[in-house]
Coordinates of C-alpha atoms and ligand atoms in Angstrom, one line a residue:
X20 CA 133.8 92.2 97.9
X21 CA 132.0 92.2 101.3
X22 CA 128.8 90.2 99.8
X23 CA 128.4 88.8 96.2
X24 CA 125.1 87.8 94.4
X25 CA 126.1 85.4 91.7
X26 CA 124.5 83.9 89.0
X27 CA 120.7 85.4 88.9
X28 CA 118.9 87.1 86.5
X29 CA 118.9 90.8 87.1
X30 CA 115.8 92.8 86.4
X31 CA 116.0 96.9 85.5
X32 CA 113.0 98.6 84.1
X33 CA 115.1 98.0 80.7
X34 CA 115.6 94.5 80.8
X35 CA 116.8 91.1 82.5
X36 CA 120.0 89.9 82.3
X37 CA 122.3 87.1 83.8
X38 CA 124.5 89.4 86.1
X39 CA 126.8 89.1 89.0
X40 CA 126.6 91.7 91.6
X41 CA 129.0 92.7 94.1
X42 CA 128.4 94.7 97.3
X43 CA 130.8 96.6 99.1
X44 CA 129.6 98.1 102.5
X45 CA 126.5 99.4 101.7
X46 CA 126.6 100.0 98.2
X47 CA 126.8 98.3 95.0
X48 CA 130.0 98.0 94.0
X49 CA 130.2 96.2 90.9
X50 CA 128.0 94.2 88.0
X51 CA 130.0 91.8 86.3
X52 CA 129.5 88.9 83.6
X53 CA 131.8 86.9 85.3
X54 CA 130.6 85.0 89.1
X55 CA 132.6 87.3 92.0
X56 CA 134.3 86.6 94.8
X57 CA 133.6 87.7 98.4
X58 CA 133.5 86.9 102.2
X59 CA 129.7 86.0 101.5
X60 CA 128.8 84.8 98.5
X61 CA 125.0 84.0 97.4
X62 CA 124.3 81.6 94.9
X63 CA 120.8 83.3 92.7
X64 CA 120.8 80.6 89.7
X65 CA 117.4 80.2 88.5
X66 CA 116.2 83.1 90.4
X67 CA 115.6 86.9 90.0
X68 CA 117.7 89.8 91.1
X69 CA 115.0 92.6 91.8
X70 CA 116.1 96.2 93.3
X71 CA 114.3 96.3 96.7
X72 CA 110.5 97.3 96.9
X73 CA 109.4 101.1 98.1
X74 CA 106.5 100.9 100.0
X75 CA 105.7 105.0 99.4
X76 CA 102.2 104.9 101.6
X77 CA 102.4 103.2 105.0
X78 CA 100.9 103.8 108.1
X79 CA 102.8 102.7 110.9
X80 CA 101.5 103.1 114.3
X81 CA 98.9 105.1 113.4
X82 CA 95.8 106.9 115.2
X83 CA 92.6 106.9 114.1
X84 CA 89.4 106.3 114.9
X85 CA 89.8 106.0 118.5
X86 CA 92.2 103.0 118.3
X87 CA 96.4 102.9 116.4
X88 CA 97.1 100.7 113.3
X89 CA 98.3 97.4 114.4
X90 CA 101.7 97.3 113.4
X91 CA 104.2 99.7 114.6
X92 CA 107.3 100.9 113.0
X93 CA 109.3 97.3 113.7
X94 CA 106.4 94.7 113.1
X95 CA 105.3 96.4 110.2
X96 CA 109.2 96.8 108.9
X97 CA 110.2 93.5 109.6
X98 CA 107.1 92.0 107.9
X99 CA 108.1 94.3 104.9
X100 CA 111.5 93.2 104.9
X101 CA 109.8 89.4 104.6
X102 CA 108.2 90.9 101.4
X103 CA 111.2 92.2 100.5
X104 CA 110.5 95.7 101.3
X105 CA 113.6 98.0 101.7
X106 CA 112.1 101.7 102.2
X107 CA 109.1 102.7 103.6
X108 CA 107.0 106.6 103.3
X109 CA 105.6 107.0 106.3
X110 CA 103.1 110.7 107.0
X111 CA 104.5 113.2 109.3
X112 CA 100.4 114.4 109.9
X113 CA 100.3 117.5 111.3
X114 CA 97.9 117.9 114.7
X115 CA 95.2 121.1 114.2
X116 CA 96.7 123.7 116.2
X117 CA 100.1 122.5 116.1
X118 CA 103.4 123.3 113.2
X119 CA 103.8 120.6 111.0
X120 CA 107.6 120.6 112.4
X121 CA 106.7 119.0 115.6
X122 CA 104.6 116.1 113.8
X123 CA 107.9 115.3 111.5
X124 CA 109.9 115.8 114.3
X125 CA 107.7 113.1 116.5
X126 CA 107.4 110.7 113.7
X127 CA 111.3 110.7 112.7
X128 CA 111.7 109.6 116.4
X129 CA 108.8 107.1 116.6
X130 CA 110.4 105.6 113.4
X131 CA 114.0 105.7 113.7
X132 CA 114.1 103.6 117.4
X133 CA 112.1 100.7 115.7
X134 CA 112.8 100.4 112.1
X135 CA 114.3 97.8 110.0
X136 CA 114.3 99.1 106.9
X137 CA 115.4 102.6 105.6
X138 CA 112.4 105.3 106.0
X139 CA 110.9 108.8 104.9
X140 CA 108.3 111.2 105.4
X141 CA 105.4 112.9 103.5
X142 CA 104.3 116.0 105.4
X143 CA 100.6 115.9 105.5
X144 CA 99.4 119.3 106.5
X145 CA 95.9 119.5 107.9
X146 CA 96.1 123.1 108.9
X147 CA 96.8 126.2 107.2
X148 CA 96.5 128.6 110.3
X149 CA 100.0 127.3 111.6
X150 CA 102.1 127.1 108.3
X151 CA 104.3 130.0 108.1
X152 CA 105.6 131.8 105.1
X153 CA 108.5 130.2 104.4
X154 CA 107.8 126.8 106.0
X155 CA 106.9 124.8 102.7
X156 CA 110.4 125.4 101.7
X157 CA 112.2 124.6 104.7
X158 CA 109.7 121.4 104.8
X159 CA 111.5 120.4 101.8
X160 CA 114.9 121.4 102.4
X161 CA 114.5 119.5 105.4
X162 CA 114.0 116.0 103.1
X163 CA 110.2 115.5 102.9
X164 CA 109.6 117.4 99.3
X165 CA 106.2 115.7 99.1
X166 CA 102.8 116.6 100.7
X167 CA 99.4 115.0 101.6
X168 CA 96.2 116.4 101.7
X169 CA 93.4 114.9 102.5
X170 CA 90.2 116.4 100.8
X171 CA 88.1 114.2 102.8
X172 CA 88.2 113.2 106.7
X173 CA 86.3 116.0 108.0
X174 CA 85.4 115.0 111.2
X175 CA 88.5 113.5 112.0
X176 CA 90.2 117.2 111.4
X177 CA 92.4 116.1 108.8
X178 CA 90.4 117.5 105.5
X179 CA 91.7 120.9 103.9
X180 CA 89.7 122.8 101.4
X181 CA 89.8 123.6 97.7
X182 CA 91.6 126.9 98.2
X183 CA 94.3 125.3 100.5
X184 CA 95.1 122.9 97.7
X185 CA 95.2 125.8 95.3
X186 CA 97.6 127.3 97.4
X187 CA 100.2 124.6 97.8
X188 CA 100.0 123.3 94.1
X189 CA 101.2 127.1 93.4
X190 CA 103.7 126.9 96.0
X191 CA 105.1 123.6 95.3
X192 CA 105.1 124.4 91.4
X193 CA 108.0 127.1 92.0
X194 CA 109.9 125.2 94.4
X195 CA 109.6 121.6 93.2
X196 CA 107.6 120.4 96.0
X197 CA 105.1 117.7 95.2
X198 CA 101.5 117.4 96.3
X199 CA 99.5 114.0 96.6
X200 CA 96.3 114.4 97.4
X201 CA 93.6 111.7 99.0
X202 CA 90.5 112.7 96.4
X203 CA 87.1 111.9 97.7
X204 CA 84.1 114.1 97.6
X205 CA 84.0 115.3 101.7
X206 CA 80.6 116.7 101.1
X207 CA 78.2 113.9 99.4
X208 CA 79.8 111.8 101.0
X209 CA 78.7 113.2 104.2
X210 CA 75.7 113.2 102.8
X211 CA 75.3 109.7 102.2
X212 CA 76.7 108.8 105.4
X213 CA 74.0 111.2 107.3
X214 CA 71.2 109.4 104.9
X215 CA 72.0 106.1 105.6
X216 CA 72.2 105.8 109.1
X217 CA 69.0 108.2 109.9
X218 CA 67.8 105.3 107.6
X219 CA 69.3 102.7 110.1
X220 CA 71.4 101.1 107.3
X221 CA 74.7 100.6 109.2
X222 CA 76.7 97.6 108.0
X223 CA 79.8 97.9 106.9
X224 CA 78.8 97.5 102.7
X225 CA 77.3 100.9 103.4
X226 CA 80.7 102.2 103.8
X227 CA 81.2 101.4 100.2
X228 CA 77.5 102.5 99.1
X229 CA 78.0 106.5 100.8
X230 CA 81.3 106.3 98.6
X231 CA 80.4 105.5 95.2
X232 CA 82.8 105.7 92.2
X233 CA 81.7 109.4 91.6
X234 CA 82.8 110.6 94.5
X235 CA 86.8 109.8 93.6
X236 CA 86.1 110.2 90.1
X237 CA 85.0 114.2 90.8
X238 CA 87.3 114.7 93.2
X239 CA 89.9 113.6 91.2
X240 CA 88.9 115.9 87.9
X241 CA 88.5 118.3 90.7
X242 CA 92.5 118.0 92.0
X243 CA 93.8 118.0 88.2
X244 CA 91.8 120.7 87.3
X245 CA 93.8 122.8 90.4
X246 CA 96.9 121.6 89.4
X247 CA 96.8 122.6 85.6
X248 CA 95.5 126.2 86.6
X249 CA 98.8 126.3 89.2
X250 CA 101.0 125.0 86.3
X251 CA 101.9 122.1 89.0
X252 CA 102.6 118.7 89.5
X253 CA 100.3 116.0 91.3
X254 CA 100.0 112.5 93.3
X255 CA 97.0 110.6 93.4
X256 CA 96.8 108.3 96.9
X257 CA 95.3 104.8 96.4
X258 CA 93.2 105.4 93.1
X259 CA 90.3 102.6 93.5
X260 CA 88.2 103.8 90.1
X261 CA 88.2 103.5 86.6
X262 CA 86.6 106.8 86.3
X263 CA 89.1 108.1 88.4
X264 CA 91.6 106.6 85.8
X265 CA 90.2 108.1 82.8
X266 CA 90.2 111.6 84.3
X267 CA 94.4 110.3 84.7
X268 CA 94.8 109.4 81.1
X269 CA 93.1 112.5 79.7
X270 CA 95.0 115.0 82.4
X271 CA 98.5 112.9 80.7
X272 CA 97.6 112.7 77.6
X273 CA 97.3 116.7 77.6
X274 CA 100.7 116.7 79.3
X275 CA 99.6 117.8 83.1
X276 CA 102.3 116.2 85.6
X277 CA 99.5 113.9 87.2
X278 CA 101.2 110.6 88.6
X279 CA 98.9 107.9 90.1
X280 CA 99.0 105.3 92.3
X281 CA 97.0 102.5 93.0
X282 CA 97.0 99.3 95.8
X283 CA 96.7 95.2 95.4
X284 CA 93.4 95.3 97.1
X285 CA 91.6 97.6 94.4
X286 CA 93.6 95.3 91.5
X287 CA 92.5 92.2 93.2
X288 CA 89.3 92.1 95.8
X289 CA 85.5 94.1 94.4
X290 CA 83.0 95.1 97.1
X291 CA 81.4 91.7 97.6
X292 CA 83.8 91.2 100.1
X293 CA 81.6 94.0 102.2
X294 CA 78.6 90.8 102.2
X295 CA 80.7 88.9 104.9
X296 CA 82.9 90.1 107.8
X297 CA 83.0 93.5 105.7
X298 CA 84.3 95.8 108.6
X299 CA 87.8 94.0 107.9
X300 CA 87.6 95.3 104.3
X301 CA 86.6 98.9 105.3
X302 CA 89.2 101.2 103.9
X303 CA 88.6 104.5 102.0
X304 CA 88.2 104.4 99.1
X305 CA 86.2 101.3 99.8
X306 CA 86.9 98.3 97.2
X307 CA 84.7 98.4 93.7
X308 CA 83.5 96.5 91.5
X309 CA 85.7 94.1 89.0
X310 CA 85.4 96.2 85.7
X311 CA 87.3 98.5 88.3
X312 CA 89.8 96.0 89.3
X313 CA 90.6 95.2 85.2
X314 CA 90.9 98.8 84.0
X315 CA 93.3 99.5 86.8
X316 CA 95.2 96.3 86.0
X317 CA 95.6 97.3 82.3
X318 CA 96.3 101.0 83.9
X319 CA 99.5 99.6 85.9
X320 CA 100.6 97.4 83.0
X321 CA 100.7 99.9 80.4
X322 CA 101.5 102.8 82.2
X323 CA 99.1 105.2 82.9
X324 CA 99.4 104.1 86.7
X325 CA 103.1 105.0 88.1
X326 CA 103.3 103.1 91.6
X327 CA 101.5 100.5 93.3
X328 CA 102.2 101.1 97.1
X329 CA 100.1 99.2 99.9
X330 CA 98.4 102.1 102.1
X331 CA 99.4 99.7 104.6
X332 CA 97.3 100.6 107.6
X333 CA 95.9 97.1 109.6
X334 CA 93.9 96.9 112.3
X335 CA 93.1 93.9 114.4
X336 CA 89.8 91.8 113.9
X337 CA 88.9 93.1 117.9
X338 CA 89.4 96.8 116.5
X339 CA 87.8 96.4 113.5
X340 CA 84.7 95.3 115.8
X341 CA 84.9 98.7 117.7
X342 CA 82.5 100.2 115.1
X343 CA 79.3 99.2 115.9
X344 CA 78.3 101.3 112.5
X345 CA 79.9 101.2 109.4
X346 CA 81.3 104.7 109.7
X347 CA 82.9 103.9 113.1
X348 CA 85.1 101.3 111.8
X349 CA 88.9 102.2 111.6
X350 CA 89.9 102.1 108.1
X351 CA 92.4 101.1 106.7
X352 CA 93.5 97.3 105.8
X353 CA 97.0 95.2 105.7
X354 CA 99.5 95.1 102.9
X355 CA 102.7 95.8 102.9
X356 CA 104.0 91.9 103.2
X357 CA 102.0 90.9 100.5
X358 CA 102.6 93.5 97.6
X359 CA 105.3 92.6 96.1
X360 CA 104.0 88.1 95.8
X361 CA 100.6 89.4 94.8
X362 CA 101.9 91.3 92.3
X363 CA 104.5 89.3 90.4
X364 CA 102.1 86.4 90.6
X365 CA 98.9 88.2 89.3
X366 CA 100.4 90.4 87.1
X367 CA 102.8 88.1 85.3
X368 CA 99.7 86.4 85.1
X369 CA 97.8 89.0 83.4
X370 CA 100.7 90.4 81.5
X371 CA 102.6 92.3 83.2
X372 CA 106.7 91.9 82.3
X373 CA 109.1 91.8 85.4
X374 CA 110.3 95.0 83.9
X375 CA 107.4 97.2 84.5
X376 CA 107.4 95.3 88.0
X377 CA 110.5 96.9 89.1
X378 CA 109.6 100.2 87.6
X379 CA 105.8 100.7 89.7
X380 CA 107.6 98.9 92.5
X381 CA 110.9 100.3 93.0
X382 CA 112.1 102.5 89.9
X383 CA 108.8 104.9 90.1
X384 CA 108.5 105.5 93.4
X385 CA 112.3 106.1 94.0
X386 CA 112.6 108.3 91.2
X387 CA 109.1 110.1 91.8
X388 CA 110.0 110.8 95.2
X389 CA 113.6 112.0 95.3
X390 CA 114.7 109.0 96.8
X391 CA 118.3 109.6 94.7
X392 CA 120.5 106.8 96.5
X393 CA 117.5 103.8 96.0
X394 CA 115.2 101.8 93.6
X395 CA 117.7 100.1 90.9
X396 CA 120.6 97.8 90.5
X397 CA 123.4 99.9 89.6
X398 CA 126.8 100.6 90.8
X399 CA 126.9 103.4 93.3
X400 CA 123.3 103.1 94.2
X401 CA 122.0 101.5 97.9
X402 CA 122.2 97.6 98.2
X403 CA 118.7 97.1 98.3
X404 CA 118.3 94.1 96.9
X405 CA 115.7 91.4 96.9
X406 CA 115.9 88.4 95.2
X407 CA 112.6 86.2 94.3
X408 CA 112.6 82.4 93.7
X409 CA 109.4 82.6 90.5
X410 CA 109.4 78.6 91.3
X411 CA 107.4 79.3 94.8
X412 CA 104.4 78.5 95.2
X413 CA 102.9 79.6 98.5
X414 CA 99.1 79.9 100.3
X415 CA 99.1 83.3 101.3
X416 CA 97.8 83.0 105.0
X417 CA 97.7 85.3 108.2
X418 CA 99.1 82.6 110.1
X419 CA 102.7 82.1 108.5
X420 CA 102.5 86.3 107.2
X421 CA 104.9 88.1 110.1
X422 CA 102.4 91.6 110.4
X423 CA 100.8 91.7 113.4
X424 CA 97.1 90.9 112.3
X425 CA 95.2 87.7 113.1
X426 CA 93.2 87.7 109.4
X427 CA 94.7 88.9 105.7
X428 CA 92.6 89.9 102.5
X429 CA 94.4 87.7 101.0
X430 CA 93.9 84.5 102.7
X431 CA 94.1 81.2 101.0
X432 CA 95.2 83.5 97.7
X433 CA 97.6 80.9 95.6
X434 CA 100.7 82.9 94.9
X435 CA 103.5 81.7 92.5
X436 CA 107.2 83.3 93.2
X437 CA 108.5 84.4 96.7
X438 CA 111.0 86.7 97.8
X439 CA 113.1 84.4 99.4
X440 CA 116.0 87.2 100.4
X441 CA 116.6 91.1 101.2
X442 CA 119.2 92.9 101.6
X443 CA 118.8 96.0 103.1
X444 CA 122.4 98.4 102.4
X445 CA 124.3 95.2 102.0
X446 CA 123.2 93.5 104.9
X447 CA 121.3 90.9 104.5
X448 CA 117.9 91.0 106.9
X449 CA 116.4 87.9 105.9
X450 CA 117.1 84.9 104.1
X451 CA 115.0 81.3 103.8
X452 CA 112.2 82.7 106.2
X453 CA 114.5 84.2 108.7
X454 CA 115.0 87.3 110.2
X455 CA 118.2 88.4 110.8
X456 CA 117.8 92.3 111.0
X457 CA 118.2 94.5 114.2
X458 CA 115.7 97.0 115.5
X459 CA 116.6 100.6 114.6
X460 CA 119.2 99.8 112.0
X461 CA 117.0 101.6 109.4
X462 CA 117.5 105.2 109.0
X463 CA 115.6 108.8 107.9
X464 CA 116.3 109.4 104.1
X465 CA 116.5 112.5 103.4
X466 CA 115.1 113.2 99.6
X467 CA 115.5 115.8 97.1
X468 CA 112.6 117.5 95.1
X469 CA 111.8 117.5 91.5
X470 CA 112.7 114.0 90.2
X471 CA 109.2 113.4 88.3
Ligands
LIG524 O1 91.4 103.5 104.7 C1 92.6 104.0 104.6 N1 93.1 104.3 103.5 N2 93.2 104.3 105.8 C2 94.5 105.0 105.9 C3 94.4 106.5 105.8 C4 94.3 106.9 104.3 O2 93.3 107.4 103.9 O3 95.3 106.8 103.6
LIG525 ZN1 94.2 108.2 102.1

């Protein structure tokens, strides 16, 4: 074997065992009883095995709101890979006036010079006038058999309407394609927005006040309703809402294909964090209020929420100051480093077994989005491993975290168990807080459709 892991506790989505693993180039070769022998050999007693963590909803290098998200494709990679990140799904977002092709084309390129970690695409389409009949397919054939639409973000020209969802719920249905959808009311929100400043309330807790839970919870009915008259399948972005939830449960529990995701900062932080410095906790859907935060816990643990991704989209303290009004300011906050501590120490604290860990962090999202070769430990699949050390304890802090921010949302959070190694295709790209990873070695995954 090129690279043994012997002696930790493996953890699938049906169990944890005492394993031994061994790697051969860049696949798991073998799981074995009895230690292994290799060139490398990594001792995991008293530790856990984990398969490494899909980040499905990152935003690398992004533009918006007259600035780009903080973190590019290597910062925000390498940080990942520090979390023990091991894939990342990136948006291909198409420009108005343009074919989504040369948006997926752009992106791959951005991406695949910088990354560190293995990467994909969602195609976000943003408008209809350039998709051509047959182009959803070939989108798909292409690797990328998932979409986003926004039904919000107007002004910034990335909002579709009703009937273009319609339409591609349809579509998708007959060739396996798969729709998420970002689900906030456009038009009272709007409203609100228009209210409160002619009113000349412009801090940032407005952001969360011209977005109240309605607004996802409709929009949300409104996206399920679409896909159970199309007979399709849907993706809810970054649920924030126990209303939004509900609608989820009932839309399961009559059998419609609705999968949901939610982030750590809607589990963990409520909208008092808007009374203080809020512009740095300005994302959409804004943070709510804790009787939010514990039905979507209890949604994750028992399985009415499918993934937890990030949303991972961080800007700067100095950009986050570049909206002098609460609508102004570039949303989006910082995550991806962070999910996979703040998660096995809160929700092991709250419940949660390591098992369904794996399965909204890894298992779910590979599975959910074609990702065929990735998200377990089993012979044949990727070596994407990462292997956490539940002993420690760590003060989650901006300063010693590796994105390329000078503040976190979680700072001075108390975290117990670290990732403490990844291995990204059997190489391993850090290990006792270093980095040993090279720029570009991640590549494009291509994925295949209809795993839900
Ligand atoms: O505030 C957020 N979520 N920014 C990133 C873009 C999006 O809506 O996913
Ligand atoms: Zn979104």
């Amino acid at each position: 074997m090129d690279l043994v892991i012997n002696n930790g506790k493996v953890v699938t989505p049906q169990g944890v065992f005492q394993a031994n693993i061994g790697i051969e180039g860049e696949k798991i070769a073998t799981i074995s009883r009895s230690p292994l022998k290799g060139d490398e050999v990594i001792d995991a007693s008293g530790k856990l095995v984990m398969p490494g963590v899909i980040d499905p909803h990152v935003h690398m290098e992004l533009p918006f709101g007259g600035t780009v998200s903080a973190d590019d494709f290597k910062t925000g990679t390498i940080a990942g890979a520090f979390g023990g990140v091991t894939t990342i799904i990136d948006f291909a977002i198409q420009p108005n006036g343009e074919s989504p092709f040369s948006a997926i084309e752009a992106r791959k390129k951005a991406a695949e010079r910088k990354v560190v970690v293995d990467f994909a695409l969602h195609a976000s389409l943003t408008d209809m006038e350039k998709v051509e009949d047959g182009d959803i397919r070939k989108i798909i054939e292409m690797g990328l058999p998932s979409f986003k639409l926004f039904m919000t973000y107007r002004k910034e020209g990335l909002m579709v309407d009703d009937g273009t969802l319609f339409a591609l719920l349809q579509e998708t249905a007959s060739l396996k394609g798969l729709v998420g959808v970002h689900a906030e009311n456009a038009a009272v929100l709007e409203y609100l927005i228009t209210k409160f400043l002619r009113e000349g309330r412009t801090e940032p807790k407005y952001h969360a006040l011209s977005r109240p839970n309605f607004v996802e919870g409709e929009c949300i009915n409104r996206a399920i309703t679409l896909t159970e008259e199309a007979n399709s399948s849907l993706y809810i972005f970054h649920m924030s809402t126990k209303e939004g939830l509900e609608a989820v449960k009932s839309a399961k529990t009559r059998g419609v294909n609705v999968l949901a995701e939610t982030c750590p900062h809607y589990l963990m932080l409520t909208d008092e964090k808007y009374e203080e410095n809020g512009q740095l906790y300005v994302m959409s859907p804004p943070l709510r209020k804790r009787e939010d935060n514990e039905a979507l816990w209890q949604g994750v643990i028992n399985g009415w929420i499918d993934v937890v991704s990030t949303d991972h989209c961080p800007f700067r303290t100095d950009q986050k100051a570049m909206g002098d009004t609460f609508d102004k300011i570039p949303n989006g906050v910082p995550g991806i480093e962070t999910l996979l501590p703040v998660m096995f120490s809160e929700g092991l604290k709250r419940g949660m077994t390591p098992e369904r860990l794996v399965e909204v962090l890894s298992y779910n999202p590979a599975r959910i989005f074609g990702l065929e070769s990735k998200g377990a430990i089993e012979v044949g699949k990727d070596a994407d491993i990462v292997i956490l050390d539940p002993r420690e304890e760590r003060t989650l802090s901006y300063e010693t975290l590796h994105m390329n921010l000078d503040y976190s949302i979680f700072e001075g959070l108390k975290v117990k168990g670290y990732p403490v190694t990844t291995i990204s295709r059997g190489e391993v790209i850090v290990d006792n807080n270093e980095f040993y990873g090279k720029e570009g070695r991640g590549r494009f995954i291509e994925r295949v459709s209809g795993g839900w």
